[in-house]
Every structure is written in C-alpha cells, then in structure tokens.
Amino acid sequence: MKTDARRIRHVAMAVGALALTSVTVTGAVSPGAAAGASTAGSPSPVRQQTQRIATSTLGKDLQVTLTAVRSTRDQLAATVDLATFVQVKGEWRLQDRTRVGQKDSWFWFPLTGSRAVCEFSTASAAPQRIRVSLLVTPSIGCSPVHRFHVENGKIVTG
C-alpha cells in the first residue's frame, strides 16, 4: 500500500514539474515527424527552455519581445534575445532578432524571476528606440542599459 502511494506521489510530482516547464523545440523537424522523434541516421532536435520576459506592442503592426533562452551547456546560464515582429495578414511574423549581451552571459533564475526587467522601454516614433536593462543577480543589481533602434526593419545596436 505504501509503495503504491509513493509511486503515485512521484508520478504526480514529475507530471507537475513537466507542466511548469516551458519547453520549445528548436531545429528543423521533418514534416509529419513528431517533435522529439528521431529518424534513422538523423540527430534528434535540440530542446531549449525559453521564457518570454517582456513584450511591447507599438501601434498595431510592430511588437518587440525579450526572451530568455536557457543554455544547453550550463543550466544556470541564459542568453537574452531581442526580437521584432510585424503584423502580416493578422499574424505576427518575425522581422529581426539580435542578442542582448553575450551568449550565455546572463543567469537563468534571475532572468525568469518576478523582477527580471529593470528597464524595457520602446518608442514608436522613428527611429524606434529600445532600451533594455535586466537583473544580473539580486545582490549585483541591474545591468547597464543596452540601447537599440529599428532601422529599415533591422535591429541596430546604439
């Protein structure tokens, strides 16, 4: 009886942990193949954990997002992607993407916490300016401000 109760509790905890994890599949998957399934001779897609940490919509046709991408080499590290999306026929389509800071230069847990974004400001007037400051750690505080602007549909540093 105790063994069955423990087994049920362990399964419930595992299912609960999976439900709390936001996982997206990156890499190409052949049409008709299930995500995570591998075909003979081809590597399975790499799974990366991501979390959107901020979004700003400018007007009706431009959206700016910050996404934390957990490192596959160091589970404590993360990369931050800044992306712009444009509205095309009622759907948001990726326009451009760049990195905030260096690859794997952020800490995953502070980035995905409740006070991760110190500053995220966008401006709809041309040039569309973007300012980003993120929490490095609670003891260190916020990062310096990273400045970007959108020029001819491309994200430009500065």
mmCIF file of C-alpha atoms in Angstrom:
data_model
loop_
_atom_site.group_PDB
_atom_site.id
_atom_site.type_symbol
_atom_site.label_atom_id
_atom_site.label_comp_id
_atom_site.label_asym_id
_atom_site.label_seq_id
_atom_site.Cartn_x
_atom_site.Cartn_y
_atom_site.Cartn_z
ATOM 1 C CA MET A 1 0.000 0.000 0.000
ATOM 2 C CA LYS A 2 2.785 2.454 0.928
ATOM 3 C CA THR A 3 4.710 1.573 -2.245
ATOM 4 C CA ASP A 4 1.712 2.369 -4.446
ATOM 5 C CA ALA A 5 1.146 5.695 -2.657
ATOM 6 C CA ARG A 6 4.821 6.649 -3.077
ATOM 7 C CA ARG A 7 4.762 5.691 -6.751
ATOM 8 C CA ILE A 8 1.640 7.784 -7.347
ATOM 9 C CA ARG A 9 3.181 10.737 -5.482
ATOM 10 C CA HIS A 10 6.413 10.510 -7.540
ATOM 11 C CA VAL A 11 4.484 10.337 -10.806
ATOM 12 C CA ALA A 12 2.314 13.285 -9.757
ATOM 13 C CA MET A 13 5.401 15.329 -8.846
ATOM 14 C CA ALA A 14 7.056 14.513 -12.179
ATOM 15 C CA VAL A 15 3.936 15.459 -14.122
ATOM 16 C CA GLY A 16 3.629 18.688 -12.120
ATOM 17 C CA ALA A 17 7.247 19.590 -12.838
ATOM 18 C CA LEU A 18 6.727 18.994 -16.541
ATOM 19 C CA ALA A 19 3.605 21.153 -16.531
ATOM 20 C CA LEU A 20 5.563 24.065 -15.032
ATOM 21 C CA THR A 21 8.350 23.862 -17.608
ATOM 22 C CA SER A 22 8.077 25.925 -20.766
ATOM 23 C CA VAL A 23 9.861 23.971 -23.486
ATOM 24 C CA THR A 24 10.050 24.786 -27.153
ATOM 25 C CA VAL A 25 11.686 22.704 -29.822
ATOM 26 C CA THR A 26 14.324 24.392 -31.923
ATOM 27 C CA GLY A 27 15.822 22.987 -35.064
ATOM 28 C CA ALA A 28 14.192 21.503 -38.085
ATOM 29 C CA VAL A 29 11.758 18.642 -37.811
ATOM 30 C CA SER A 30 10.781 16.887 -40.988
ATOM 31 C CA PRO A 31 7.119 17.254 -41.979
ATOM 32 C CA GLY A 32 4.999 14.539 -40.423
ATOM 33 C CA ALA A 33 7.630 13.626 -37.815
ATOM 34 C CA ALA A 34 6.723 14.096 -34.178
ATOM 35 C CA ALA A 35 8.778 16.601 -32.221
ATOM 36 C CA GLY A 36 11.458 14.758 -30.301
ATOM 37 C CA ALA A 37 11.233 11.669 -32.502
ATOM 38 C CA SER A 38 14.310 10.809 -34.470
ATOM 39 C CA THR A 39 14.517 9.097 -37.785
ATOM 40 C CA ALA A 40 17.297 6.646 -38.601
ATOM 41 C CA GLY A 41 20.554 8.429 -39.302
ATOM 42 C CA SER A 42 19.409 11.931 -38.304
ATOM 43 C CA PRO A 43 20.007 13.606 -34.960
ATOM 44 C CA SER A 44 17.039 14.440 -32.777
ATOM 45 C CA PRO A 45 16.208 18.134 -32.418
ATOM 46 C CA VAL A 46 17.778 20.061 -29.553
ATOM 47 C CA ARG A 47 15.318 21.151 -26.863
ATOM 48 C CA GLN A 48 15.806 24.542 -25.287
ATOM 49 C CA GLN A 49 13.830 26.051 -22.465
ATOM 50 C CA THR A 50 12.657 29.584 -23.192
ATOM 51 C CA GLN A 51 10.644 32.178 -21.363
ATOM 52 C CA ARG A 52 9.340 35.465 -22.704
ATOM 53 C CA ILE A 53 10.258 38.094 -20.140
ATOM 54 C CA ALA A 54 8.857 41.287 -21.723
ATOM 55 C CA THR A 55 6.725 42.401 -24.668
ATOM 56 C CA SER A 56 5.813 45.798 -26.049
ATOM 57 C CA THR A 57 3.412 46.434 -28.919
ATOM 58 C CA LEU A 58 3.891 49.644 -30.887
ATOM 59 C CA GLY A 59 0.761 50.639 -32.745
ATOM 60 C CA LYS A 60 -0.971 47.760 -34.464
ATOM 61 C CA ASP A 61 1.887 46.450 -36.544
ATOM 62 C CA LEU A 62 5.130 46.175 -34.513
ATOM 63 C CA GLN A 63 5.850 44.047 -31.466
ATOM 64 C CA VAL A 64 9.139 43.958 -29.528
ATOM 65 C CA THR A 65 9.932 40.998 -27.259
ATOM 66 C CA LEU A 66 12.657 39.924 -24.848
ATOM 67 C CA THR A 67 13.085 36.178 -24.456
ATOM 68 C CA ALA A 68 15.371 34.293 -22.071
ATOM 69 C CA VAL A 69 16.874 31.155 -23.630
ATOM 70 C CA ARG A 70 18.351 28.662 -21.166
ATOM 71 C CA SER A 71 21.796 27.361 -22.040
ATOM 72 C CA THR A 72 22.073 23.721 -23.065
ATOM 73 C CA ARG A 73 25.664 23.626 -21.721
ATOM 74 C CA ASP A 74 25.183 25.327 -18.335
ATOM 75 C CA GLN A 75 21.748 25.093 -16.731
ATOM 76 C CA LEU A 76 22.403 28.266 -14.704
ATOM 77 C CA ALA A 77 23.254 30.382 -17.761
ATOM 78 C CA ALA A 78 20.997 32.022 -20.322
ATOM 79 C CA THR A 79 21.019 34.158 -23.440
ATOM 80 C CA VAL A 80 18.576 37.022 -23.997
ATOM 81 C CA ASP A 81 17.080 37.538 -27.451
ATOM 82 C CA LEU A 82 15.521 40.819 -28.545
ATOM 83 C CA ALA A 83 13.132 40.315 -31.442
ATOM 84 C CA THR A 84 10.796 42.444 -33.517
ATOM 85 C CA PHE A 85 7.641 41.091 -35.114
ATOM 86 C CA VAL A 86 5.382 42.700 -37.708
ATOM 87 C CA GLN A 87 1.700 42.091 -38.301
ATOM 88 C CA VAL A 88 1.143 40.314 -41.640
ATOM 89 C CA LYS A 89 -2.382 39.192 -42.556
ATOM 90 C CA GLY A 90 -3.424 39.007 -38.920
ATOM 91 C CA GLU A 91 -0.351 37.062 -37.742
ATOM 92 C CA TRP A 92 2.838 38.175 -36.024
ATOM 93 C CA ARG A 93 5.868 37.369 -38.204
ATOM 94 C CA LEU A 94 9.483 37.623 -37.094
ATOM 95 C CA GLN A 95 11.128 40.694 -38.598
ATOM 96 C CA ASP A 96 14.556 40.663 -36.934
ATOM 97 C CA ARG A 97 16.356 39.251 -33.911
ATOM 98 C CA THR A 98 19.521 40.136 -32.017
ATOM 99 C CA ARG A 99 21.187 39.212 -28.765
ATOM 100 C CA VAL A 100 21.274 41.400 -25.649
ATOM 101 C CA GLY A 101 24.783 40.986 -24.251
ATOM 102 C CA GLN A 102 26.833 37.885 -24.989
ATOM 103 C CA LYS A 103 25.686 34.286 -25.413
ATOM 104 C CA ASP A 104 25.099 32.553 -22.054
ATOM 105 C CA SER A 105 26.173 35.713 -20.192
ATOM 106 C CA TRP A 106 23.015 36.004 -18.058
ATOM 107 C CA PHE A 107 21.777 33.908 -15.137
ATOM 108 C CA TRP A 108 18.629 31.883 -15.852
ATOM 109 C CA PHE A 109 16.912 32.167 -12.475
ATOM 110 C CA PRO A 110 17.150 35.962 -12.016
ATOM 111 C CA LEU A 111 16.019 36.428 -15.648
ATOM 112 C CA THR A 112 12.922 34.322 -15.159
ATOM 113 C CA GLY A 113 12.025 35.779 -11.756
ATOM 114 C CA SER A 114 9.433 38.427 -10.988
ATOM 115 C CA ARG A 115 11.852 41.399 -11.033
ATOM 116 C CA ALA A 116 13.970 40.423 -14.035
ATOM 117 C CA VAL A 117 13.321 43.526 -16.114
ATOM 118 C CA CYS A 118 14.798 46.710 -14.650
ATOM 119 C CA GLU A 119 14.054 48.760 -17.767
ATOM 120 C CA PHE A 120 12.349 47.936 -21.044
ATOM 121 C CA SER A 121 11.280 50.980 -22.985
ATOM 122 C CA THR A 122 10.270 51.323 -26.606
ATOM 123 C CA ALA A 123 9.355 54.313 -28.742
ATOM 124 C CA SER A 124 7.091 54.256 -31.765
ATOM 125 C CA ALA A 125 8.498 57.477 -33.290
ATOM 126 C CA ALA A 126 11.243 56.924 -35.852
ATOM 127 C CA PRO A 127 13.866 55.779 -35.186
ATOM 128 C CA GLN A 128 12.097 53.297 -32.942
ATOM 129 C CA ARG A 129 14.365 53.241 -29.902
ATOM 130 C CA ILE A 130 14.613 50.300 -27.489
ATOM 131 C CA ARG A 131 16.295 50.396 -24.078
ATOM 132 C CA VAL A 132 16.909 47.244 -22.033
ATOM 133 C CA SER A 133 18.315 46.743 -18.532
ATOM 134 C CA LEU A 134 17.996 43.367 -16.831
ATOM 135 C CA LEU A 135 18.648 41.984 -13.363
ATOM 136 C CA VAL A 136 22.088 40.371 -13.192
ATOM 137 C CA THR A 137 21.519 38.976 -9.685
ATOM 138 C CA PRO A 138 19.655 40.399 -6.681
ATOM 139 C CA SER A 139 22.970 41.217 -4.967
ATOM 140 C CA ILE A 140 24.631 42.761 -8.050
ATOM 141 C CA GLY A 141 21.543 44.593 -9.275
ATOM 142 C CA CYS A 142 20.667 45.729 -12.767
ATOM 143 C CA SER A 143 22.819 45.638 -15.875
ATOM 144 C CA PRO A 144 23.868 48.777 -17.714
ATOM 145 C CA VAL A 145 21.293 49.917 -20.265
ATOM 146 C CA HIS A 146 21.580 48.229 -23.679
ATOM 147 C CA ARG A 147 20.415 50.581 -26.442
ATOM 148 C CA PHE A 148 18.975 49.562 -29.803
ATOM 149 C CA HIS A 149 16.857 51.097 -32.524
ATOM 150 C CA VAL A 150 14.969 49.748 -35.522
ATOM 151 C CA GLU A 151 16.286 50.997 -38.866
ATOM 152 C CA ASN A 152 14.726 49.785 -42.135
ATOM 153 C CA GLY A 153 13.264 46.763 -40.317
ATOM 154 C CA LYS A 154 16.597 45.749 -38.734
ATOM 155 C CA ILE A 155 17.565 45.988 -35.065
ATOM 156 C CA VAL A 156 20.700 48.132 -34.782
ATOM 157 C CA THR A 157 22.841 48.490 -31.643
ATOM 158 C CA GLY A 158 23.193 52.018 -30.310
#
